Coordinates of N, CA and C in Angstrom, one line a residue:
I181 N 75.0 144.1 192.5 CA 74.9 142.7 192.8 C 75.7 142.0 191.7
K182 N 75.4 142.3 190.4 CA 76.0 141.6 189.3 C 77.5 141.9 189.3
L183 N 77.9 143.1 189.5 CA 79.3 143.4 189.4 C 80.1 142.7 190.5
D184 N 79.5 142.6 191.7 CA 80.1 141.9 192.8 C 80.2 140.4 192.4
L185 N 79.2 139.9 191.8 CA 79.2 138.5 191.4 C 80.4 138.3 190.4
I186 N 80.5 139.2 189.4 CA 81.5 139.0 188.4 C 82.9 139.2 189.0
H187 N 83.1 140.2 189.9 CA 84.4 140.4 190.5 C 84.8 139.2 191.4
N188 N 83.9 138.7 192.1 CA 84.2 137.5 193.0 C 84.6 136.3 192.1
Y189 N 83.9 136.1 191.0 CA 84.2 135.0 190.1 C 85.6 135.3 189.5
M190 N 85.9 136.5 189.1 CA 87.2 136.8 188.5 C 88.3 136.5 189.5
Q191 N 88.1 136.9 190.7 CA 89.2 136.7 191.7 C 89.4 135.2 192.0
R192 N 88.3 134.4 192.1 CA 88.4 133.0 192.3 C 89.0 132.3 191.2
K193 N 88.7 132.6 189.9 CA 89.2 131.9 188.8 C 90.5 132.6 188.2
K194 N 90.8 133.7 188.8 CA 92.0 134.5 188.3 C 91.9 134.8 186.8
V195 N 90.8 135.4 186.4 CA 90.6 135.7 185.0 C 90.2 137.2 185.0
G196 N 90.3 137.8 183.8 CA 89.9 139.2 183.6 C 88.6 139.3 182.8
F197 N 88.2 140.6 182.6 CA 86.9 140.8 181.9 C 86.9 140.2 180.5
E198 N 88.1 140.0 179.9 CA 88.1 139.5 178.5 C 87.8 138.0 178.4
D199 N 87.8 137.3 179.6 CA 87.4 135.9 179.6 C 86.0 135.7 179.2
Q200 N 85.7 134.7 178.3 CA 84.4 134.5 177.8 C 83.4 134.1 178.9
R201 N 83.9 133.5 179.9 CA 83.0 133.1 181.0 C 82.4 134.3 181.7
I202 N 83.1 135.4 181.7 CA 82.6 136.7 182.3 C 81.4 137.2 181.4
S203 N 81.6 137.1 180.1 CA 80.5 137.5 179.2 C 79.3 136.6 179.5
M204 N 79.5 135.3 179.7 CA 78.4 134.4 179.9 C 77.7 134.8 181.3
L205 N 78.5 135.1 182.3 CA 77.9 135.5 183.6 C 77.0 136.7 183.4
D206 N 77.5 137.6 182.7 CA 76.8 138.9 182.4 C 75.4 138.6 181.8
L207 N 75.4 137.7 180.8 CA 74.2 137.4 180.1 C 73.3 136.5 181.0
Q208 N 73.9 135.5 181.7 CA 73.1 134.6 182.5 C 72.4 135.4 183.7
Y209 N 73.0 136.4 184.1 CA 72.4 137.2 185.2 C 71.1 137.7 184.8
H210 N 71.0 138.2 183.6 CA 69.7 138.8 183.1 C 68.7 137.8 182.4
D211 N 69.1 136.5 182.4 CA 68.2 135.6 181.8 C 66.8 135.6 182.6
I212 N 65.7 135.8 181.9 CA 64.4 135.9 182.6 C 63.8 134.6 182.9
K213 N 64.4 133.5 182.4 CA 63.9 132.1 182.8 C 64.3 131.9 184.2
R214 N 63.3 131.7 185.0 CA 63.5 131.6 186.5 C 64.3 130.3 186.8
S215 N 64.3 129.3 185.9 CA 65.1 128.1 186.3 C 66.6 128.3 186.0
R216 N 67.0 129.3 185.3 CA 68.5 129.4 185.0 C 69.1 130.8 185.1
G217 N 68.2 131.8 185.3 CA 68.8 133.2 185.4 C 69.5 133.3 186.8
L218 N 70.7 133.8 186.7 CA 71.6 133.9 187.9 C 70.9 134.7 189.0
Y219 N 70.2 135.8 188.6 CA 69.5 136.6 189.7 C 68.5 135.7 190.4
Y220 N 67.7 134.9 189.7 CA 66.7 134.0 190.3 C 67.4 133.0 191.2
I221 N 68.5 132.5 190.8 CA 69.3 131.5 191.6 C 69.7 132.1 192.9
L222 N 70.3 133.3 192.8 CA 70.7 134.1 194.0 C 69.5 134.4 194.9
T223 N 68.4 134.7 194.3 CA 67.2 135.0 195.1 C 66.7 133.7 195.8
R224 N 66.7 132.6 195.1 CA 66.2 131.4 195.8 C 67.2 131.0 196.9
E225 N 68.4 131.3 196.8 CA 69.4 130.9 197.9 C 69.5 132.1 198.9
E226 N 68.6 133.0 198.8 CA 68.5 134.2 199.7 C 69.8 134.9 199.8
L227 N 70.5 135.1 198.7 CA 71.7 135.8 198.7 C 71.5 137.3 198.2
V228 N 70.3 137.6 197.7 CA 70.0 138.9 197.3 C 68.5 139.2 197.8
E229 N 68.3 140.5 198.0 CA 66.9 140.8 198.4 C 66.1 141.2 197.2
R230 N 64.9 140.7 197.1 CA 64.0 140.9 196.0 C 63.5 142.4 196.0
M231 N 63.5 143.0 194.8 CA 63.0 144.4 194.7 C 61.7 144.5 194.0
A232 N 61.2 143.4 193.5 CA 59.9 143.3 192.8 C 59.2 142.0 193.1
T233 N 57.9 142.0 193.1 CA 57.2 140.8 193.4 C 57.1 140.0 192.1
E234 N 56.7 138.7 192.2 CA 56.5 137.9 191.0 C 55.4 138.5 190.1
A235 N 54.4 139.1 190.7 CA 53.3 139.7 189.9 C 53.8 140.9 189.2
D236 N 54.7 141.7 189.8 CA 55.3 142.9 189.1 C 56.1 142.4 187.9
I237 N 56.8 141.3 188.1 CA 57.7 140.8 187.0 C 56.8 140.3 185.8
D238 N 55.8 139.5 186.2 CA 54.9 138.9 185.2 C 54.2 140.1 184.4
R239 N 53.8 141.1 185.1 CA 53.1 142.2 184.4 C 54.1 143.0 183.5
A240 N 55.4 143.1 183.9 CA 56.4 143.8 183.1 C 56.7 143.1 181.8
V241 N 56.5 141.8 181.8 CA 56.7 141.1 180.5 C 55.7 141.5 179.5
V242 N 54.5 141.8 179.9 CA 53.4 142.1 178.9 C 53.0 143.6 178.8
E243 N 53.4 144.3 179.9 CA 53.0 145.8 179.9 C 54.3 146.6 180.0
P244 N 54.6 147.3 179.0 CA 55.8 148.1 179.0 C 55.7 149.4 179.9
P245 N 56.8 149.9 180.4 CA 56.7 151.2 181.1 C 56.0 152.3 180.2
M246 N 55.1 153.0 180.7 CA 54.3 153.9 179.8 C 55.1 155.2 179.5
S247 N 56.3 155.4 180.1 CA 57.1 156.6 179.9 C 58.3 156.4 179.1
T248 N 58.4 155.3 178.4 CA 59.6 155.0 177.6 C 59.3 154.5 176.2
R249 N 60.3 154.4 175.4 CA 60.0 153.9 174.0 C 59.5 152.5 173.9
A250 N 59.6 151.8 175.1 CA 59.1 150.4 175.1 C 57.6 150.5 174.8
R251 N 56.9 151.6 175.2 CA 55.5 151.7 174.9 C 55.3 151.9 173.4
I252 N 56.1 152.6 172.8 CA 56.0 152.7 171.3 C 56.1 151.4 170.7
R253 N 57.2 150.6 171.1 CA 57.4 149.3 170.5 C 56.2 148.4 170.8
S254 N 55.7 148.4 172.0 CA 54.5 147.6 172.3 C 53.3 147.9 171.5
D255 N 53.0 149.2 171.4 CA 51.8 149.6 170.6 C 52.0 149.2 169.1
F256 N 53.2 149.3 168.6 CA 53.5 149.0 167.2 C 53.4 147.4 167.0
I257 N 53.9 146.7 167.9 CA 53.8 145.2 167.8 C 52.3 144.7 167.9
K258 N 51.6 145.3 168.8 CA 50.2 144.9 168.9 C 49.4 145.3 167.6
Y259 N 49.7 146.4 167.1 CA 49.1 146.8 165.9 C 49.4 145.8 164.8
A260 N 50.7 145.6 164.6 CA 51.1 144.7 163.5 C 50.5 143.3 163.7
M261 N 50.6 142.7 164.9 CA 50.1 141.4 165.1 C 48.5 141.3 164.9
D262 N 47.8 142.3 165.4 CA 46.4 142.3 165.2 C 46.0 142.3 163.8
R263 N 46.8 142.9 162.9 CA 46.5 143.0 161.5 C 47.3 142.0 160.6
N264 N 48.0 141.1 161.3 CA 48.8 140.1 160.5 C 49.8 140.7 159.6
K265 N 50.4 141.8 160.1 CA 51.4 142.5 159.3 C 52.8 142.0 159.7
S266 N 53.7 141.8 158.7 CA 55.1 141.5 158.9 C 55.8 142.7 159.5
Y267 N 56.6 142.5 160.5 CA 57.4 143.6 161.1 C 58.7 143.1 161.7
D268 N 59.6 144.1 161.9 CA 60.8 143.8 162.6 C 60.9 144.9 163.7
V269 N 61.4 144.5 164.8 CA 61.5 145.5 165.9 C 62.9 145.3 166.6
G270 N 63.6 146.3 166.8 CA 64.9 146.3 167.5 C 64.8 147.2 168.7
W271 N 65.9 147.3 169.4 CA 66.0 148.1 170.6 C 65.6 149.5 170.3
S272 N 66.0 150.0 169.1 CA 65.7 151.4 168.8 C 65.1 151.7 167.4
Y273 N 64.5 150.6 166.8 CA 63.9 150.8 165.5 C 62.6 150.0 165.4
L274 N 61.8 150.4 164.5 CA 60.5 149.7 164.1 C 60.5 149.6 162.6
K275 N 60.2 148.5 162.1 CA 60.1 148.4 160.6 C 58.8 147.6 160.3
L276 N 58.1 148.2 159.4 CA 56.9 147.5 158.8 C 57.3 146.9 157.5
N277 N 57.2 145.6 157.4 CA 57.7 144.9 156.2 C 56.6 144.9 155.1
D278 N 56.2 146.0 154.7 CA 55.2 146.1 153.6 C 55.9 146.5 152.3
R279 N 55.2 146.9 151.3 CA 55.9 147.2 150.1 C 56.8 148.4 150.2
Y280 N 56.6 149.3 151.2 CA 57.4 150.5 151.3 C 58.6 150.2 152.3
Q281 N 58.6 149.1 153.0 CA 59.7 148.8 153.9 C 60.1 150.0 154.8
R282 N 59.1 150.5 155.4 CA 59.3 151.7 156.3 C 60.0 151.4 157.6
T283 N 61.0 152.1 157.9 CA 61.7 152.0 159.2 C 61.8 153.3 159.9
I284 N 61.5 153.2 161.2 CA 61.6 154.4 162.0 C 62.5 154.2 163.2
L285 N 63.5 155.1 163.3 CA 64.4 155.0 164.4 C 63.9 155.8 165.6
C286 N 63.9 155.1 166.8 CA 63.4 155.7 168.0 C 64.6 155.8 169.0
K287 N 65.3 156.9 168.9 CA 66.6 157.0 169.6 C 66.4 157.4 171.1
D288 N 65.4 158.1 171.4 CA 65.2 158.6 172.7 C 64.5 157.6 173.6
P289 N 65.2 157.0 174.6 CA 64.6 155.9 175.4 C 63.5 156.4 176.3
F290 N 63.4 157.7 176.4 CA 62.3 158.3 177.3 C 61.2 158.9 176.5
Q291 N 61.1 158.6 175.2 CA 60.0 159.1 174.4 C 59.0 158.0 174.3
S292 N 57.8 158.3 174.8 CA 56.7 157.3 174.9 C 55.7 157.4 173.7
K293 N 55.8 158.4 172.9 CA 54.9 158.6 171.8 C 55.8 159.2 170.6
D294 N 55.4 158.8 169.4 CA 56.1 159.2 168.3 C 55.1 159.4 167.1
P295 N 54.9 160.7 166.7 CA 53.9 160.9 165.6 C 54.3 160.2 164.3
R296 N 55.5 159.9 164.1 CA 55.9 159.2 162.9 C 55.4 157.7 162.9
V297 N 55.4 157.1 164.1 CA 54.9 155.8 164.2 C 53.4 155.8 164.1
E298 N 52.7 156.7 164.8 CA 51.3 156.9 164.7 C 50.8 157.1 163.2
E299 N 51.6 157.9 162.5 CA 51.3 158.1 161.1 C 51.5 156.9 160.2
M300 N 52.6 156.1 160.5 CA 52.8 154.9 159.8 C 51.7 153.9 160.0
I301 N 51.2 153.8 161.2 CA 50.1 152.9 161.6 C 48.9 153.3 160.9
A302 N 48.6 154.6 160.9 CA 47.4 155.1 160.3 C 47.3 155.0 158.8
S303 N 48.5 155.0 158.2 CA 48.6 155.0 156.7 C 48.7 153.6 156.1
S304 N 48.8 152.6 157.0 CA 48.9 151.2 156.4 C 47.7 150.4 156.5

């Protein structure tokens, strides 16, 4: 869907992938704000078929897939927030901003548990 949208735009505007507007389209397609995300606009105009219900989407915002590192991130964030701990989280890393400044890289997107994270939580 997104690639078709981008290709159609490129043909209409006679631009290539290097055009900044293409980068914006790419980002806007994934915007989760229902008022401005291109996917939601296409859905409202019935140009694409929905694959998930609104309830599925709302649940996904607060419940990570249990079989991916998103679960590790979610558990870590809940732990840190519940205990008022300062932390940083990225796509593939977790950092507890304590006196030790511990950082754990979580490279495998399909790993849902990590003993290093569990140990860090238990020891702080």
